[in-house]
Structure formats: C-alpha cells, structure tokens
Amino acid sequence: MPSFEKRVNPHGDEQDDGAFETQANETLGEPFKEHFNSNSTSQDKASDPLGEAIAHYANTLTVFENAPLSPSQQDAIAVLMARDRILTLLATHDLSPPLSQQLIRLDSQLRANSITISRTLSLIDYIVALNPPQTAWWWYFDAPEEIHPWDRLDWLWSSLSIACFTASISLIADVSSRFLSGGPDTLGAFTISTQSILTLVTARSALTSTGQQAVRRLLERIRLPKYLWQEAGFVLAALLLLGMLGFYSSLPAIANYYRIWGDEVACIHDGFSTVDCSRNPLVAEQHYRRALKLDPHNLNVHFHLGQLYEQLNRLNEAHDQYQIAALTGATPETVESSTWATIRLSRLHILEGNYATAISLLQQSISTNGKTIAPTTNAHLYKTFGWARYEQGRLLDAEAQLNLAITFEEKAEQPTPIG
C-alpha cells in the first residue's frame, strides 16, 4: 500500500506519494518510472523472504528433476538446504494461504523424489553431521533397500516350498490311509503320528506368521545372510519331501515285515504250511491285507494269502490270490512264489475239472520260469502236469511228465517240502 505521508512541492503545497509519483512520471518520463518500479520491487522482495525462499525451493526441485542423466549430490543438497531455509523462516514469518498451497505442492513433489534423493545421498552421514530436528523430515527419508540378485528369485523359492509341502501332505494322506485300513496297529499309529507331526511343524514354521518369526530368529542366530532365507525355507521343505519319498519307497520293505508276521500266525514257513504252531487266521489275514495295502504288487503276499484262504476252505478267494500271483510278471526275487502260485492254482482247476486250463497255466510257467526256478519247484510243476494228464486219460503223457518230476527231485539238494 502507498504511504500517504505528505510531501511539499517546490511551490510549498503539500502532496501525497501518489501525487508525487504521478508528477514525477509526467516530469521525468519513463526513466524515472523504471527506476521507481525497480526500487518498489526490491522493497517487496526484501519484505517477503519466505516467498523468496519458497521460490528458490521450487527452482532447486526443478533443477533436481530435470537433471540430464541423474541428479548430482550438489543438486540433492541444494533441495534439502532450500527446504531447511523455509523451516527456519517459518519460525518468524507468517505463511499466507497462497504460499501454503505452493509449499504443500512442493513438499509432495519432494516426497515423490525421496527414493532418488536417498540413492544420491548418504543421508545418515548428513544426519550425523548436521543433527537436523525431527521436524526436518526431508533428511530422514528411508534409504531404499538394496535388492540382492538372489532375492529376485524369492517368488520361485516360495512357490517351490509350497509345492513341496503340498506333495508331502499328499504323501502323508496316502500313507495314512494305507496303514489305517483294517484298523490301526502300533506300527501304523507310530508311523502316522511321527510323519504328521514332522510335516505339520515344518509347514507351520514356513507358512504361518508365528512360525516364520521363529524361523527368522533361528536364521539370525546362526547368522545366515538374509538373501538366503527363502532358499533355506525351500531346502527345509525339499528335505521334508525327500524324507517322505524315502519313507514311501520303503513301504514294500515294511509290507514284507507284515507278511512275515502274517506267516507266523498263519503257520506258513518258507512258503509251506507247518503244523507245529498255533494258527490265528484272522490276525494273519489282517497282516496280509495291510501288507497288500502298503505294496499291492507283492506276489509273495498274494501267494501266502491264497494259501491261508485255501487252509480256510475259502477256495474262491484263494483262486483269486493265486491268479494274481501267477499271472503278474515275476522278478528274480518273486519267480519262486509266482511258480508255486501257478502250481496251486492249477491244482484248484484240476479239482474243479478244468484240466485244459490247468495244463495251459503249467505249460506257460514251464516255458517262462522253468530254467530259473529251483529243481524242487520244477519237480512239483511237472508232478502237477502229470496229474492233469492222468485226469485227462492221457496216461503215456502223464508218465513222461512224472518221470521228469522224478529227475528234478533227484537233482534237488534237499528233500521236497510238503505243500
């Protein structure tokens, strides 16, 4: 606002500043006008240091953002110092509404550049040197966390960990159903509980927040680098899965133990029935059935279960078990059981009058297994063959087969067990 201080013109009349300015303009013309306006602007700027500081702040931000390649440390320091100047002036100067809006906009612009500033400057060094107050928030931008190259694949390790846990849980469900079929026993209950507890503890440590915190504390305690934490979680999940796969692959061995326990209570020794023991057919059947749940392709178990059913005169069930053992491809370890199952199955067919079926089974077994089985087994094979021919009335052929049986018996190193 112009001052209304009275002035005295050369004629002695009083006049105010406005009249004086008008008269000066008319008298001195444009040179005075420029000089007067210049002095007036200088006085306005001098009287508004806060506005000048905000304008400088805006200018430094523009320079920082428009750096051709990347901002220099000098550009970043200029921005922060300019903001410091405004904070100092706010303690002694009032901020007008227009300047308030401008400052808010510029501060928002500064926050948008916080990551770039943190990367350009080591702010912690400046905080130690300058000790700025907490109200000077621009000095306290969080430094961007450096991403280790291995951390870029954390999503992959997490996905693989979840896949391993899922597979482990699926294996536990499968194994549990096998052990629990026919009712739980001591070994089955112990196996299931051990696996379940191990898997649940491992999965909880990796998939729940509480478990993850416990794992972090453990990893920090052993001083494992943070960029390896996800990999460590995957290794843990993979080890669990490998352990489950190892146990799963051992199911045939466990099934064999159940077969042995079944043999003991079924009074079967080395594939043959014995009489000097007390039979418990119900328990034996449970053991055999559980063994088949653990290893459905175990020919020895099928053969022994067929024997048990034959002892119990459950001939249809014995027929089914013998047929599985006889017709499933035999390995060197199971060829004896497979051949004996063929002999037993052929005997049932002979008793039923199915001589042609029995002879077909025997001929196939002689052709397939005759050169690999023990002489004793061959002797029983040809003896059964001779029996089938005898029932057909082909006596000469029956005699030839029985003579072969005698030959193999003579080759046997030990007496033939009674089937």
XYZ file of N, CA and C in Angstrom, residues 140-297:
474
model
N 15.235 -37.443 6.679
C 15.015 -38.781 7.235
C 14.313 -39.724 6.252
N 14.491 -39.465 4.985
C 13.950 -40.406 4.007
C 14.611 -41.778 4.197
N 13.789 -42.826 4.139
C 14.332 -44.185 4.278
C 15.194 -44.527 3.070
N 16.358 -45.053 3.378
C 17.233 -45.483 2.284
C 16.608 -46.691 1.593
N 16.579 -46.720 0.277
C 15.994 -47.868 -0.430
C 16.785 -49.137 -0.141
N 16.054 -50.197 0.161
C 16.716 -51.462 0.461
C 17.314 -52.049 -0.810
N 18.582 -52.355 -0.725
C 19.254 -52.930 -1.879
C 18.767 -54.366 -2.099
N 18.372 -54.669 -3.298
C 17.868 -55.999 -3.632
C 19.033 -56.870 -4.085
N 19.296 -57.895 -3.290
C 20.370 -58.822 -3.663
C 19.943 -59.604 -4.901
N 20.873 -59.912 -5.794
C 20.494 -60.672 -7.003
C 19.737 -61.961 -6.700
N 20.089 -62.619 -5.589
C 19.400 -63.865 -5.264
C 17.967 -63.615 -4.806
N 17.696 -62.404 -4.272
C 16.342 -62.100 -3.811
C 15.359 -61.966 -4.964
N 15.854 -61.776 -6.156
C 14.950 -61.629 -7.300
C 14.216 -62.936 -7.610
N 14.720 -64.042 -7.096
C 14.076 -65.341 -7.329
C 13.335 -65.845 -6.097
N 13.089 -64.949 -5.117
C 12.396 -65.383 -3.903
C 11.017 -65.950 -4.209
N 10.334 -65.369 -5.196
C 9.000 -65.869 -5.555
C 9.066 -67.329 -6.010
N 10.159 -67.667 -6.701
C 10.312 -69.036 -7.183
C 10.527 -69.999 -6.022
N 11.412 -69.612 -5.079
C 11.687 -70.491 -3.943
C 10.444 -70.656 -3.083
N 9.674 -69.572 -2.912
C 8.439 -69.679 -2.124
C 7.448 -70.626 -2.795
N 7.317 -70.502 -4.106
C 6.390 -71.380 -4.836
C 6.828 -72.839 -4.740
N 8.130 -73.065 -4.880
C 8.635 -74.436 -4.784
C 8.451 -74.998 -3.375
N 8.614 -74.138 -2.360
C 8.414 -74.597 -0.979
C 6.974 -75.043 -0.769
N 6.028 -74.227 -1.256
C 4.612 -74.585 -1.117
C 4.321 -75.886 -1.855
N 4.906 -76.043 -3.043
C 4.698 -77.278 -3.805
C 5.239 -78.491 -3.040
N 6.400 -78.335 -2.407
C 6.982 -79.444 -1.637
C 6.104 -79.808 -0.441
N 5.606 -78.766 0.264
C 4.734 -79.041 1.406
C 3.447 -79.727 0.958
N 2.895 -79.272 -0.168
C 1.670 -79.888 -0.683
C 1.899 -81.356 -1.023
N 3.022 -81.630 -1.677
C 3.343 -83.019 -2.024
C 3.551 -83.866 -0.770
N 4.211 -83.293 0.242
C 4.451 -84.038 1.483
C 3.138 -84.383 2.177
N 2.236 -83.404 2.228
C 0.942 -83.647 2.870
C 0.150 -84.703 2.099
N 0.232 -84.665 0.774
C -0.461 -85.677 -0.036
C 0.094 -87.074 0.243
N 1.413 -87.169 0.371
C 2.020 -88.467 0.674
C 1.584 -88.973 2.047
N 1.516 -88.050 3.015
C 1.074 -88.452 4.355
C -0.353 -88.981 4.312
N -1.219 -88.281 3.562
C -2.609 -88.724 3.452
C -2.687 -90.117 2.832
N -1.872 -90.354 1.805
C -1.885 -91.658 1.143
C -1.371 -92.756 2.070
N -0.244 -92.481 2.723
C 0.342 -93.483 3.619
C -0.593 -93.763 4.795
N -1.217 -92.711 5.323
C -2.116 -92.892 6.467
C -3.283 -93.796 6.106
N -3.853 -93.576 4.922
C -4.984 -94.412 4.509
C -4.571 -95.873 4.364
N -3.340 -96.113 3.952
C -2.867 -97.499 3.813
C -2.689 -98.168 5.173
N -2.089 -97.427 6.116
C -1.848 -98.012 7.429
C -3.135 -98.192 8.231
N -4.097 -97.289 8.027
C -5.313 -97.333 8.832
C -6.360 -98.292 8.289
N -6.156 -98.819 7.093
C -7.128 -99.760 6.539
C -7.151 -101.025 7.393
N -8.339 -101.457 7.753
C -8.459 -102.642 8.602
C -8.200 -102.359 10.061
N -8.119 -101.067 10.432
C -7.886 -100.715 11.824
C -6.422 -100.435 12.092
N -6.133 -99.457 12.978
C -4.741 -99.090 13.256
C -4.040 -100.139 14.115
N -2.730 -100.230 13.947
C -1.916 -101.049 14.828
C -0.804 -100.176 15.389
N 0.047 -100.755 16.206
C 1.072 -99.953 16.885
C 2.030 -99.312 15.896
N 2.540 -100.105 14.963
C 3.488 -99.565 13.984
C 2.830 -98.495 13.123
N 1.604 -98.752 12.685
C 0.914 -97.778 11.843
C 0.648 -96.481 12.576
N 0.189 -96.580 13.833
C -0.098 -95.372 14.608
C 1.170 -94.560 14.843
N 2.265 -95.245 15.174
C 3.526 -94.538 15.400
C 4.016 -93.870 14.123
N 3.936 -94.585 13.017
C 4.408 -94.044 11.737
C 3.607 -92.822 11.329
N 2.287 -92.917 11.427
C 1.426 -91.812 11.002
C 1.637 -90.596 11.886
N 1.679 -90.799 13.207
C 1.841 -89.662 14.117
C 3.186 -88.984 13.916
N 4.246 -89.769 13.716
C 5.575 -89.182 13.515
C 5.622 -88.340 12.251
N 5.115 -88.886 11.166
C 5.124 -88.145 9.904
C 4.259 -86.893 9.989
N 3.093 -87.023 10.585
C 2.169 -85.892 10.655
C 2.755 -84.761 11.481
N 3.320 -85.104 12.635
C 3.903 -84.071 13.492
C 5.057 -83.384 12.780
N 5.919 -84.158 12.147
C 7.068 -83.582 11.444
C 6.614 -82.645 10.330
N 5.638 -83.080 9.554
C 5.168 -82.257 8.439
C 4.456 -81.010 8.928
N 3.594 -81.154 9.936
C 2.851 -80.001 10.436
C 3.785 -78.966 11.055
N 4.781 -79.428 11.807
C 5.732 -78.483 12.409
C 6.510 -77.749 11.325
N 6.964 -78.484 10.333
C 7.731 -77.863 9.251
C 6.873 -76.900 8.448
N 5.657 -77.316 8.108
C 4.769 -76.449 7.331
C 4.373 -75.220 8.133
N 4.119 -75.394 9.427
C 3.741 -74.254 10.271
C 4.877 -73.243 10.352
N 6.098 -73.730 10.431
C 7.241 -72.818 10.522
C 7.423 -72.014 9.248
N 6.940 -72.522 8.127
C 7.149 -71.838 6.848
C 5.932 -71.060 6.385
N 4.729 -71.470 6.794
C 3.520 -70.894 6.212
C 2.734 -70.012 7.165
N 3.023 -70.023 8.471
C 2.313 -69.159 9.409
C 3.234 -68.046 9.881
N 2.622 -66.927 10.280
C 3.424 -65.774 10.697
C 4.233 -66.091 11.951
N 3.619 -66.801 12.902
C 4.345 -67.159 14.125
C 5.525 -68.069 13.806
N 5.277 -69.041 12.956
C 6.358 -69.944 12.577
C 7.459 -69.243 11.815
N 7.079 -68.317 10.935
C 8.078 -67.582 10.165
C 8.947 -66.725 11.072
N 8.334 -66.119 12.105
C 9.125 -65.323 13.043
C 10.122 -66.200 13.795
N 9.683 -67.380 14.186
C 10.598 -68.293 14.884
C 11.748 -68.711 13.975
N 11.433 -68.969 12.711
C 12.482 -69.346 11.762
C 13.444 -68.183 11.547
N 12.900 -66.958 11.450
C 13.779 -65.790 11.267
C 14.746 -65.652 12.438
N 14.219 -65.822 13.650
C 15.098 -65.721 14.817
C 16.189 -66.784 14.772
N 15.814 -67.970 14.336
C 16.810 -69.038 14.230
C 17.855 -68.707 13.177
N 17.410 -68.209 12.023
C 18.352 -67.888 10.955
C 19.259 -66.728 11.353
N 18.700 -65.759 12.088
C 19.532 -64.657 12.576
C 20.551 -65.164 13.588
N 20.133 -66.117 14.402
C 21.035 -66.646 15.422
C 22.213 -67.374 14.790
N 21.953 -68.087 13.716
C 23.057 -68.795 13.049
C 23.750 -67.906 12.016
N 23.290 -66.637 11.937
C 23.911 -65.624 11.074
C 23.893 -66.007 9.596
N 22.783 -66.556 9.185
C 22.619 -66.840 7.759
C 22.229 -65.553 7.047
N 22.898 -65.183 5.954
C 22.551 -63.942 5.241
C 21.074 -63.912 4.867
N 20.488 -62.728 4.968
C 19.046 -62.599 4.745
C 18.649 -62.993 3.335
N 19.532 -62.759 2.369
C 19.168 -63.075 0.991
C 19.093 -64.586 0.747
N 19.489 -65.372 1.745
C 19.405 -66.830 1.605
C 18.234 -67.431 2.385
N 17.415 -66.578 3.004
C 16.351 -67.110 3.859
C 15.323 -67.907 3.065
N 14.890 -67.374 1.926
C 13.899 -68.098 1.127
C 14.472 -69.422 0.623
N 15.743 -69.389 0.257
C 16.379 -70.622 -0.189
C 16.441 -71.640 0.947
N 16.703 -71.136 2.177
C 16.741 -72.035 3.331
C 15.370 -72.672 3.565
N 14.303 -71.879 3.395
C 12.956 -72.429 3.533
C 12.678 -73.510 2.510
N 13.150 -73.280 1.286
C 12.951 -74.296 0.245
C 13.734 -75.566 0.566
N 14.967 -75.401 1.051
C 15.777 -76.577 1.398
C 15.074 -77.396 2.481
N 14.496 -76.689 3.473
C 13.778 -77.384 4.543
C 12.592 -78.169 3.983
N 11.813 -77.500 3.105
C 10.653 -78.170 2.504
C 11.085 -79.332 1.617
N 12.183 -79.136 0.873
C 12.669 -80.197 -0.013
C 13.175 -81.396 0.791
N 13.862 -81.123 1.918
C 14.337 -82.227 2.757
C 13.166 -83.019 3.328
N 12.116 -82.296 3.721
C 10.929 -82.987 4.219
C 10.330 -83.872 3.132
N 10.226 -83.322 1.917
C 9.663 -84.104 0.813
C 10.540 -85.314 0.491
N 11.858 -85.111 0.493
C 12.763 -86.237 0.232
C 12.615 -87.315 1.308
N 12.460 -86.865 2.562
C 12.245 -87.829 3.633
C 10.958 -88.615 3.440
N 9.897 -87.900 3.027
C 8.623 -88.570 2.780
C 8.734 -89.538 1.606
N 9.433 -89.113 0.552
C 9.618 -90.003 -0.600
C 10.441 -91.230 -0.216
N 11.464 -91.001 0.623
C 12.262 -92.131 1.087
C 11.421 -93.117 1.884
N 10.566 -92.569 2.765
C 9.694 -93.454 3.538
C 8.699 -94.164 2.626
N 8.177 -93.413 1.650
C 7.208 -94.003 0.718
C 7.840 -95.158 -0.065
N 9.099 -94.964 -0.446
C 9.786 -96.032 -1.189
C 10.097 -97.238 -0.315
N 10.053 -97.044 1.012
C 10.326 -98.166 1.920
C 9.066 -98.953 2.263
N 7.922 -98.554 1.719
C 6.679 -99.266 2.026
C 6.745 -100.750 1.648
N 7.352 -101.120 0.493
C 7.461 -102.559 0.202
C 8.228 -103.330 1.272
N 9.279 -102.713 1.832
C 10.035 -103.392 2.890
C 9.180 -103.553 4.143
N 8.407 -102.508 4.472
C 7.510 -102.606 5.631
C 6.432 -103.654 5.372
N 5.947 -103.693 4.126
C 4.945 -104.706 3.768
C 5.500 -106.112 3.969
N 6.776 -106.287 3.697
C 7.377 -107.613 3.869
C 7.396 -108.030 5.334
N 7.584 -107.035 6.239
C 7.513 -107.353 7.665
C 6.114 -107.823 8.050
N 5.102 -107.152 7.505
C 3.731 -107.590 7.786
C 3.492 -108.998 7.237
N 4.088 -109.323 6.076
C 3.946 -110.677 5.531
C 4.566 -111.705 6.471
N 5.740 -111.362 6.998
C 6.411 -112.287 7.926
C 5.564 -112.494 9.176
N 4.994 -111.389 9.701
C 4.134 -111.524 10.881
C 2.894 -112.353 10.553
N 2.376 -112.169 9.340
C 1.240 -112.986 8.924
C 1.614 -114.450 8.803
N 2.824 -114.724 8.265
C 3.278 -116.115 8.146
C 3.367 -116.784 9.516
N 3.818 -116.013 10.513
C 3.997 -116.595 11.846
C 2.676 -117.057 12.441
N 1.632 -116.265 12.257
C 0.343 -116.647 12.852
C -0.484 -117.502 11.905
N -0.074 -117.590 10.619
C -0.755 -118.481 9.676
C -0.065 -119.832 9.597
N 1.064 -119.965 10.342
C 1.836 -121.214 10.351
C 2.331 -121.555 8.956
N 2.878 -120.554 8.262
C 3.476 -120.758 6.945
C 4.961 -120.450 7.068
N 5.792 -121.407 6.659
C 7.245 -121.228 6.756
C 7.876 -121.505 5.399
N 8.591 -120.502 4.877
C 9.234 -120.611 3.561
C 8.237 -120.990 2.473
N 7.024 -120.483 2.606
C 6.014 -120.720 1.582
C 5.245 -122.005 1.753
N 5.510 -122.761 2.834
C 4.825 -124.034 3.034
C 4.175 -124.052 4.413
N 3.084 -124.769 4.501
C 2.347 -124.858 5.756
C 3.091 -125.747 6.742
N 3.054 -125.347 8.000
C 3.628 -126.156 9.069
C 2.529 -126.466 10.079
N 2.756 -127.479 10.854
C 1.703 -127.905 11.786
C 2.085 -127.654 13.239
N 3.362 -127.373 13.486
C 3.809 -127.227 14.863
C 3.704 -125.780 15.336
N 2.545 -125.164 15.167
C 2.316 -123.816 15.678
C 0.817 -123.622 15.841
N 0.445 -122.611 16.600
C -0.982 -122.318 16.808
C -1.409 -121.261 15.804
N -2.386 -121.588 14.982
C -2.827 -120.679 13.928
C -3.761 -119.612 14.497
N -3.654 -118.432 13.906
C -4.610 -117.355 14.184
C -4.967 -116.745 12.839
N -5.873 -117.371 12.103
C -6.155 -116.947 10.725
C -6.631 -115.507 10.607
N -7.426 -115.046 11.575
C -7.958 -113.685 11.490
C -6.835 -112.657 11.544
N -5.910 -112.818 12.493
C -4.775 -111.892 12.603
C -3.877 -112.014 11.383
N -3.669 -113.229 10.911
C -2.834 -113.430 9.722
C -3.423 -112.700 8.520
N -4.733 -112.818 8.345
C -5.369 -112.133 7.215
C -5.209 -110.618 7.334
N -5.338 -110.077 8.553
C -5.154 -108.634 8.749
C -3.743 -108.209 8.354
N -2.751 -109.002 8.752
C -1.364 -108.669 8.396
C -1.169 -108.722 6.881
N -1.689 -109.749 6.250
C -1.538 -109.867 4.798
C -2.259 -108.724 4.074
N -3.458 -108.412 4.528
C -4.214 -107.333 3.894
C -3.499 -105.991 4.044
N -2.944 -105.737 5.219
C -2.214 -104.480 5.407
C -0.947 -104.469 4.560
N -0.299 -105.615 4.440
C 0.890 -105.697 3.582
C 0.535 -105.366 2.140
N -0.620 -105.846 1.674
C -1.033 -105.550 0.297
C -1.433 -104.092 0.129
N -1.943 -103.460 1.185
C -2.228 -102.027 1.100
C -0.939 -101.225 0.920
N 0.109 -101.661 1.601
C 1.393 -100.964 1.501
C 2.113 -101.292 0.204
N 1.937 -102.511 -0.299
C 2.615 -102.939 -1.531
C 1.672 -103.859 -2.308
N 0.774 -103.284 -3.110
C -0.248 -104.090 -3.801
C 0.329 -105.112 -4.773
N 1.579 -104.936 -5.207
C 2.156 -105.823 -6.218
C 3.095 -106.868 -5.617
